């Protein structure tokens, strides 16, 4: 059974850092992409970053380029999102999701993804 489990969220001051983890199980590694999405209260879910497990191709939203880094650990079947220089507007519930081939044309559209984790809260505040 496909499962995605996020961890690593918490409370951090502006300018601080967090590393989120997404542990995947129940499917063959290397044949899918994992995306990170976030949703703040009253706002739509938005794409943050994505990585293809097979070749490590990465994608980022303009709002996080230069601050966030997505990576994969094939041995652990886990994807990480390193978040640096955090801003209050980064506050949201962060979700990871899988997209199996054939991939859609838009990595940052939630409807392209097949399975979702439960989310982890990230709060950036003084």
PDB file of N, CA, C and O in Angstrom, residues 12-67:
ATOM      1  N   UNK A  12       9.627  28.187  13.991  1.00  0.00           N
ATOM      2  CA  UNK A  12      10.949  28.761  13.777  1.00  0.00           C
ATOM      3  C   UNK A  12      10.817  30.267  13.586  1.00  0.00           C
ATOM      4  O   UNK A  12       9.800  30.749  13.085  1.00  0.00           O
ATOM      5  N   UNK A  13      11.834  31.015  13.997  1.00  0.00           N
ATOM      6  CA  UNK A  13      11.834  32.458  13.804  1.00  0.00           C
ATOM      7  C   UNK A  13      12.172  32.820  12.366  1.00  0.00           C
ATOM      8  O   UNK A  13      12.820  32.046  11.659  1.00  0.00           O
ATOM      9  N   UNK A  14      11.734  33.993  11.906  1.00  0.00           N
ATOM     10  CA  UNK A  14      12.126  34.435  10.569  1.00  0.00           C
ATOM     11  C   UNK A  14      13.641  34.404  10.397  1.00  0.00           C
ATOM     12  O   UNK A  14      14.388  34.800  11.287  1.00  0.00           O
ATOM     13  N   UNK A  15      14.070  33.916   9.236  1.00  0.00           N
ATOM     14  CA  UNK A  15      15.485  33.753   8.966  1.00  0.00           C
ATOM     15  C   UNK A  15      16.040  32.408   9.365  1.00  0.00           C
ATOM     16  O   UNK A  15      17.179  32.082   9.008  1.00  0.00           O
ATOM     17  N   UNK A  16      15.259  31.620  10.077  1.00  0.00           N
ATOM     18  CA  UNK A  16      15.692  30.312  10.518  1.00  0.00           C
ATOM     19  C   UNK A  16      15.533  29.246   9.458  1.00  0.00           C
ATOM     20  O   UNK A  16      15.149  29.520   8.321  1.00  0.00           O
ATOM     21  N   UNK A  17      15.820  28.007   9.853  1.00  0.00           N
ATOM     22  CA  UNK A  17      15.808  26.882   8.925  1.00  0.00           C
ATOM     23  C   UNK A  17      15.077  25.687   9.508  1.00  0.00           C
ATOM     24  O   UNK A  17      15.037  25.491  10.725  1.00  0.00           O
ATOM     25  N   UNK A  18      14.506  24.889   8.624  1.00  0.00           N
ATOM     26  CA  UNK A  18      13.911  23.611   8.957  1.00  0.00           C
ATOM     27  C   UNK A  18      14.192  22.639   7.823  1.00  0.00           C
ATOM     28  O   UNK A  18      14.349  23.056   6.671  1.00  0.00           O
ATOM     29  N   UNK A  19      14.229  21.360   8.143  1.00  0.00           N
ATOM     30  CA  UNK A  19      14.326  20.334   7.120  1.00  0.00           C
ATOM     31  C   UNK A  19      13.147  19.389   7.251  1.00  0.00           C
ATOM     32  O   UNK A  19      12.976  18.733   8.285  1.00  0.00           O
ATOM     33  N   UNK A  20      12.351  19.309   6.204  1.00  0.00           N
ATOM     34  CA  UNK A  20      11.226  18.402   6.160  1.00  0.00           C
ATOM     35  C   UNK A  20      11.632  17.099   5.490  1.00  0.00           C
ATOM     36  O   UNK A  20      12.459  17.086   4.579  1.00  0.00           O
ATOM     37  N   UNK A  21      11.032  16.005   5.942  1.00  0.00           N
ATOM     38  CA  UNK A  21      11.278  14.697   5.358  1.00  0.00           C
ATOM     39  C   UNK A  21       9.974  14.086   4.884  1.00  0.00           C
ATOM     40  O   UNK A  21       8.921  14.289   5.491  1.00  0.00           O
ATOM     41  N   UNK A  22      10.053  13.346   3.804  1.00  0.00           N
ATOM     42  CA  UNK A  22       8.916  12.601   3.280  1.00  0.00           C
ATOM     43  C   UNK A  22       9.371  11.180   3.024  1.00  0.00           C
ATOM     44  O   UNK A  22      10.137  10.930   2.085  1.00  0.00           O
ATOM     45  N   UNK A  23       8.924  10.263   3.860  1.00  0.00           N
ATOM     46  CA  UNK A  23       9.275   8.853   3.724  1.00  0.00           C
ATOM     47  C   UNK A  23       8.196   8.131   2.938  1.00  0.00           C
ATOM     48  O   UNK A  23       7.019   8.150   3.325  1.00  0.00           O
ATOM     49  N   UNK A  24       8.591   7.497   1.853  1.00  0.00           N
ATOM     50  CA  UNK A  24       7.657   6.821   0.963  1.00  0.00           C
ATOM     51  C   UNK A  24       7.804   5.315   1.081  1.00  0.00           C
ATOM     52  O   UNK A  24       8.907   4.785   1.240  1.00  0.00           O
ATOM     53  N   UNK A  25       6.691   4.609   0.969  1.00  0.00           N
ATOM     54  CA  UNK A  25       6.701   3.155   0.998  1.00  0.00           C
ATOM     55  C   UNK A  25       5.529   2.627   0.184  1.00  0.00           C
ATOM     56  O   UNK A  25       4.579   3.348  -0.106  1.00  0.00           O
ATOM     57  N   UNK A  26       5.613   1.353  -0.177  1.00  0.00           N
ATOM     58  CA  UNK A  26       4.513   0.702  -0.860  1.00  0.00           C
ATOM     59  C   UNK A  26       4.586   0.717  -2.374  1.00  0.00           C
ATOM     60  O   UNK A  26       3.651   0.255  -3.028  1.00  0.00           O
ATOM     61  N   UNK A  27       5.678   1.231  -2.928  1.00  0.00           N
ATOM     62  CA  UNK A  27       5.856   1.224  -4.371  1.00  0.00           C
ATOM     63  C   UNK A  27       7.341   1.175  -4.692  1.00  0.00           C
ATOM     64  O   UNK A  27       8.182   1.429  -3.835  1.00  0.00           O
ATOM     65  N   UNK A  28       7.650   0.869  -5.933  1.00  0.00           N
ATOM     66  CA  UNK A  28       9.040   0.700  -6.347  1.00  0.00           C
ATOM     67  C   UNK A  28       9.747   2.042  -6.437  1.00  0.00           C
ATOM     68  O   UNK A  28       9.288   2.939  -7.149  1.00  0.00           O
ATOM     69  N   UNK A  29      10.872   2.198  -5.751  1.00  0.00           N
ATOM     70  CA  UNK A  29      11.616   3.451  -5.854  1.00  0.00           C
ATOM     71  C   UNK A  29      12.116   3.700  -7.271  1.00  0.00           C
ATOM     72  O   UNK A  29      12.407   2.779  -8.018  1.00  0.00           O
ATOM     73  N   UNK A  30      12.219   4.956  -7.622  1.00  0.00           N
ATOM     74  CA  UNK A  30      12.825   5.336  -8.882  1.00  0.00           C
ATOM     75  C   UNK A  30      11.890   5.489 -10.060  1.00  0.00           C
ATOM     76  O   UNK A  30      12.340   5.848 -11.149  1.00  0.00           O
ATOM     77  N   UNK A  31      10.609   5.258  -9.860  1.00  0.00           N
ATOM     78  CA  UNK A  31       9.669   5.336 -10.971  1.00  0.00           C
ATOM     79  C   UNK A  31       8.638   6.438 -10.791  1.00  0.00           C
ATOM     80  O   UNK A  31       7.617   6.455 -11.472  1.00  0.00           O
ATOM     81  N   UNK A  32       8.927   7.389  -9.925  1.00  0.00           N
ATOM     82  CA  UNK A  32       7.948   8.403  -9.609  1.00  0.00           C
ATOM     83  C   UNK A  32       8.631   9.717  -9.267  1.00  0.00           C
ATOM     84  O   UNK A  32       9.848   9.783  -9.120  1.00  0.00           O
ATOM     85  N   UNK A  33       7.821  10.747  -9.145  1.00  0.00           N
ATOM     86  CA  UNK A  33       8.270  12.039  -8.646  1.00  0.00           C
ATOM     87  C   UNK A  33       7.584  12.326  -7.321  1.00  0.00           C
ATOM     88  O   UNK A  33       6.472  11.863  -7.079  1.00  0.00           O
ATOM     89  N   UNK A  34       8.254  13.095  -6.479  1.00  0.00           N
ATOM     90  CA  UNK A  34       7.642  13.556  -5.239  1.00  0.00           C
ATOM     91  C   UNK A  34       7.642  15.073  -5.224  1.00  0.00           C
ATOM     92  O   UNK A  34       8.679  15.700  -5.454  1.00  0.00           O
ATOM     93  N   UNK A  35       6.485  15.627  -4.965  1.00  0.00           N
ATOM     94  CA  UNK A  35       6.342  17.062  -4.861  1.00  0.00           C
ATOM     95  C   UNK A  35       6.018  17.489  -3.446  1.00  0.00           C
ATOM     96  O   UNK A  35       5.417  16.736  -2.673  1.00  0.00           O
ATOM     97  N   UNK A  36       6.449  18.680  -3.106  1.00  0.00           N
ATOM     98  CA  UNK A  36       6.068  19.328  -1.861  1.00  0.00           C
ATOM     99  C   UNK A  36       5.082  20.445  -2.170  1.00  0.00           C
ATOM    100  O   UNK A  36       5.324  21.274  -3.055  1.00  0.00           O
ATOM    101  N   UNK A  37       3.986  20.446  -1.442  1.00  0.00           N
ATOM    102  CA  UNK A  37       2.969  21.478  -1.546  1.00  0.00           C
ATOM    103  C   UNK A  37       2.744  22.089  -0.173  1.00  0.00           C
ATOM    104  O   UNK A  37       3.083  21.494   0.848  1.00  0.00           O
ATOM    105  N   UNK A  38       2.157  23.267  -0.157  1.00  0.00           N
ATOM    106  CA  UNK A  38       1.812  23.887   1.116  1.00  0.00           C
ATOM    107  C   UNK A  38       0.468  24.583   1.006  1.00  0.00           C
ATOM    108  O   UNK A  38       0.063  25.013  -0.075  1.00  0.00           O
ATOM    109  N   UNK A  39      -0.204  24.683   2.140  1.00  0.00           N
ATOM    110  CA  UNK A  39      -1.501  25.328   2.175  1.00  0.00           C
ATOM    111  C   UNK A  39      -1.650  26.115   3.469  1.00  0.00           C
ATOM    112  O   UNK A  39      -1.562  25.552   4.557  1.00  0.00           O
ATOM    113  N   UNK A  40      -1.863  27.407   3.325  1.00  0.00           N
ATOM    114  CA  UNK A  40      -2.118  28.285   4.455  1.00  0.00           C
ATOM    115  C   UNK A  40      -3.622  28.466   4.616  1.00  0.00           C
ATOM    116  O   UNK A  40      -4.378  28.305   3.657  1.00  0.00           O
ATOM    117  N   UNK A  41      -4.085  28.807   5.821  1.00  0.00           N
ATOM    118  CA  UNK A  41      -5.522  29.004   6.033  1.00  0.00           C
ATOM    119  C   UNK A  41      -6.117  30.008   5.068  1.00  0.00           C
ATOM    120  O   UNK A  41      -5.575  31.099   4.882  1.00  0.00           O
ATOM    121  N   UNK A  42      -7.220  29.630   4.434  1.00  0.00           N
ATOM    122  CA  UNK A  42      -7.903  30.513   3.512  1.00  0.00           C
ATOM    123  C   UNK A  42      -7.279  30.626   2.139  1.00  0.00           C
ATOM    124  O   UNK A  42      -7.764  31.406   1.310  1.00  0.00           O
ATOM    125  N   UNK A  43      -6.221  29.871   1.878  1.00  0.00           N
ATOM    126  CA  UNK A  43      -5.552  29.936   0.595  1.00  0.00           C
ATOM    127  C   UNK A  43      -5.532  28.568  -0.076  1.00  0.00           C
ATOM    128  O   UNK A  43      -5.681  27.538   0.573  1.00  0.00           O
ATOM    129  N   UNK A  44      -5.342  28.581  -1.384  1.00  0.00           N
ATOM    130  CA  UNK A  44      -5.272  27.347  -2.145  1.00  0.00           C
ATOM    131  C   UNK A  44      -3.937  26.653  -1.929  1.00  0.00           C
ATOM    132  O   UNK A  44      -2.932  27.282  -1.602  1.00  0.00           O
ATOM    133  N   UNK A  45      -3.951  25.344  -2.119  1.00  0.00           N
ATOM    134  CA  UNK A  45      -2.729  24.574  -2.035  1.00  0.00           C
ATOM    135  C   UNK A  45      -1.820  24.942  -3.204  1.00  0.00           C
ATOM    136  O   UNK A  45      -2.259  25.004  -4.354  1.00  0.00           O
ATOM    137  N   UNK A  46      -0.548  25.200  -2.910  1.00  0.00           N
ATOM    138  CA  UNK A  46       0.379  25.620  -3.940  1.00  0.00           C
ATOM    139  C   UNK A  46       1.612  24.723  -3.966  1.00  0.00           C
ATOM    140  O   UNK A  46       2.078  24.237  -2.935  1.00  0.00           O
ATOM    141  N   UNK A  47       2.144  24.529  -5.156  1.00  0.00           N
ATOM    142  CA  UNK A  47       3.347  23.744  -5.317  1.00  0.00           C
ATOM    143  C   UNK A  47       4.574  24.495  -4.831  1.00  0.00           C
ATOM    144  O   UNK A  47       4.739  25.682  -5.119  1.00  0.00           O
ATOM    145  N   UNK A  48       5.441  23.803  -4.104  1.00  0.00           N
ATOM    146  CA  UNK A  48       6.671  24.377  -3.574  1.00  0.00           C
ATOM    147  C   UNK A  48       7.885  23.870  -4.334  1.00  0.00           C
ATOM    148  O   UNK A  48       8.742  24.646  -4.769  1.00  0.00           O
ATOM    149  N   UNK A  49       7.971  22.558  -4.492  1.00  0.00           N
ATOM    150  CA  UNK A  49       9.121  21.946  -5.138  1.00  0.00           C
ATOM    151  C   UNK A  49       8.770  20.534  -5.567  1.00  0.00           C
ATOM    152  O   UNK A  49       7.795  19.954  -5.088  1.00  0.00           O
ATOM    153  N   UNK A  50       9.580  19.982  -6.461  1.00  0.00           N
ATOM    154  CA  UNK A  50       9.357  18.632  -6.951  1.00  0.00           C
ATOM    155  C   UNK A  50      10.690  18.026  -7.364  1.00  0.00           C
ATOM    156  O   UNK A  50      11.586  18.746  -7.821  1.00  0.00           O
ATOM    157  N   UNK A  51      10.808  16.713  -7.219  1.00  0.00           N
ATOM    158  CA  UNK A  51      11.998  16.005  -7.657  1.00  0.00           C
ATOM    159  C   UNK A  51      11.593  14.680  -8.282  1.00  0.00           C
ATOM    160  O   UNK A  51      10.711  13.986  -7.771  1.00  0.00           O
ATOM    161  N   UNK A  52      12.222  14.328  -9.391  1.00  0.00           N
ATOM    162  CA  UNK A  52      12.026  13.014  -9.985  1.00  0.00           C
ATOM    163  C   UNK A  52      13.000  12.044  -9.341  1.00  0.00           C
ATOM    164  O   UNK A  52      14.198  12.326  -9.236  1.00  0.00           O
ATOM    165  N   UNK A  53      12.492  10.907  -8.885  1.00  0.00           N
ATOM    166  CA  UNK A  53      13.331   9.984  -8.133  1.00  0.00           C
ATOM    167  C   UNK A  53      14.363   9.290  -9.008  1.00  0.00           C
ATOM    168  O   UNK A  53      15.432   8.918  -8.528  1.00  0.00           O
ATOM    169  N   UNK A  54      14.060   9.124 -10.279  1.00  0.00           N
ATOM    170  CA  UNK A  54      14.955   8.398 -11.165  1.00  0.00           C
ATOM    171  C   UNK A  54      16.237   9.161 -11.479  1.00  0.00           C
ATOM    172  O   UNK A  54      17.335   8.592 -11.436  1.00  0.00           O
ATOM    173  N   UNK A  55      16.116  10.443 -11.809  1.00  0.00           N
ATOM    174  CA  UNK A  55      17.281  11.205 -12.247  1.00  0.00           C
ATOM    175  C   UNK A  55      17.551  12.466 -11.434  1.00  0.00           C
ATOM    176  O   UNK A  55      18.499  13.189 -11.729  1.00  0.00           O
ATOM    177  N   UNK A  56      16.742  12.741 -10.433  1.00  0.00           N
ATOM    178  CA  UNK A  56      16.986  13.870  -9.557  1.00  0.00           C
ATOM    179  C   UNK A  56      16.675  15.231 -10.156  1.00  0.00           C
ATOM    180  O   UNK A  56      17.173  16.245  -9.651  1.00  0.00           O
ATOM    181  N   UNK A  57      15.891  15.279 -11.216  1.00  0.00           N
ATOM    182  CA  UNK A  57      15.479  16.558 -11.775  1.00  0.00           C
ATOM    183  C   UNK A  57      14.656  17.324 -10.744  1.00  0.00           C
ATOM    184  O   UNK A  57      13.778  16.756 -10.100  1.00  0.00           O
ATOM    185  N   UNK A  58      14.935  18.603 -10.583  1.00  0.00           N
ATOM    186  CA  UNK A  58      14.268  19.394  -9.558  1.00  0.00           C
ATOM    187  C   UNK A  58      13.538  20.587 -10.144  1.00  0.00           C
ATOM    188  O   UNK A  58      13.921  21.128 -11.189  1.00  0.00           O
ATOM    189  N   UNK A  59      12.510  21.012  -9.433  1.00  0.00           N
ATOM    190  CA  UNK A  59      11.702  22.154  -9.815  1.00  0.00           C
ATOM    191  C   UNK A  59      11.369  22.933  -8.546  1.00  0.00           C
ATOM    192  O   UNK A  59      11.181  22.353  -7.480  1.00  0.00           O
ATOM    193  N   UNK A  60      11.272  24.264  -8.684  1.00  0.00           N
ATOM    194  CA  UNK A  60      10.991  25.118  -7.538  1.00  0.00           C
ATOM    195  C   UNK A  60      10.024  26.224  -7.918  1.00  0.00           C
ATOM    196  O   UNK A  60      10.075  26.764  -9.031  1.00  0.00           O
ATOM    197  N   UNK A  61       9.170  26.567  -6.987  1.00  0.00           N
ATOM    198  CA  UNK A  61       8.367  27.764  -7.138  1.00  0.00           C
ATOM    199  C   UNK A  61       9.266  28.991  -7.052  1.00  0.00           C
ATOM    200  O   UNK A  61      10.274  28.996  -6.343  1.00  0.00           O
ATOM    201  N   UNK A  62       8.902  30.041  -7.782  1.00  0.00           N
ATOM    202  CA  UNK A  62       9.711  31.257  -7.768  1.00  0.00           C
ATOM    203  C   UNK A  62       9.877  31.822  -6.354  1.00  0.00           C
ATOM    204  O   UNK A  62      10.929  32.384  -6.028  1.00  0.00           O
ATOM    205  N   UNK A  63       8.872  31.652  -5.530  1.00  0.00           N
ATOM    206  CA  UNK A  63       8.892  32.230  -4.195  1.00  0.00           C
ATOM    207  C   UNK A  63       9.911  31.581  -3.263  1.00  0.00           C
ATOM    208  O   UNK A  63      10.245  32.158  -2.224  1.00  0.00           O
ATOM    209  N   UNK A  64      10.411  30.394  -3.618  1.00  0.00           N
ATOM    210  CA  UNK A  64      11.345  29.692  -2.737  1.00  0.00           C
ATOM    211  C   UNK A  64      12.706  29.452  -3.371  1.00  0.00           C
ATOM    212  O   UNK A  64      13.610  28.935  -2.699  1.00  0.00           O
ATOM    213  N   UNK A  65      12.889  29.821  -4.626  1.00  0.00           N
ATOM    214  CA  UNK A  65      14.173  29.623  -5.289  1.00  0.00           C
ATOM    215  C   UNK A  65      15.289  30.336  -4.531  1.00  0.00           C
ATOM    216  O   UNK A  65      15.149  31.489  -4.139  1.00  0.00           O
ATOM    217  N   UNK A  66      16.382  29.635  -4.336  1.00  0.00           N
ATOM    218  CA  UNK A  66      17.509  30.187  -3.609  1.00  0.00           C
ATOM    219  C   UNK A  66      17.432  30.016  -2.111  1.00  0.00           C
ATOM    220  O   UNK A  66      18.424  30.245  -1.415  1.00  0.00           O
ATOM    221  N   UNK A  67      16.259  29.622  -1.608  1.00  0.00           N
ATOM    222  CA  UNK A  67      16.082  29.424  -0.171  1.00  0.00           C
ATOM    223  C   UNK A  67      15.818  27.960   0.192  1.00  0.00           C
ATOM    224  O   UNK A  67      16.267  27.492   1.231  1.00  0.00           O
TER     225      UNK A  67
END
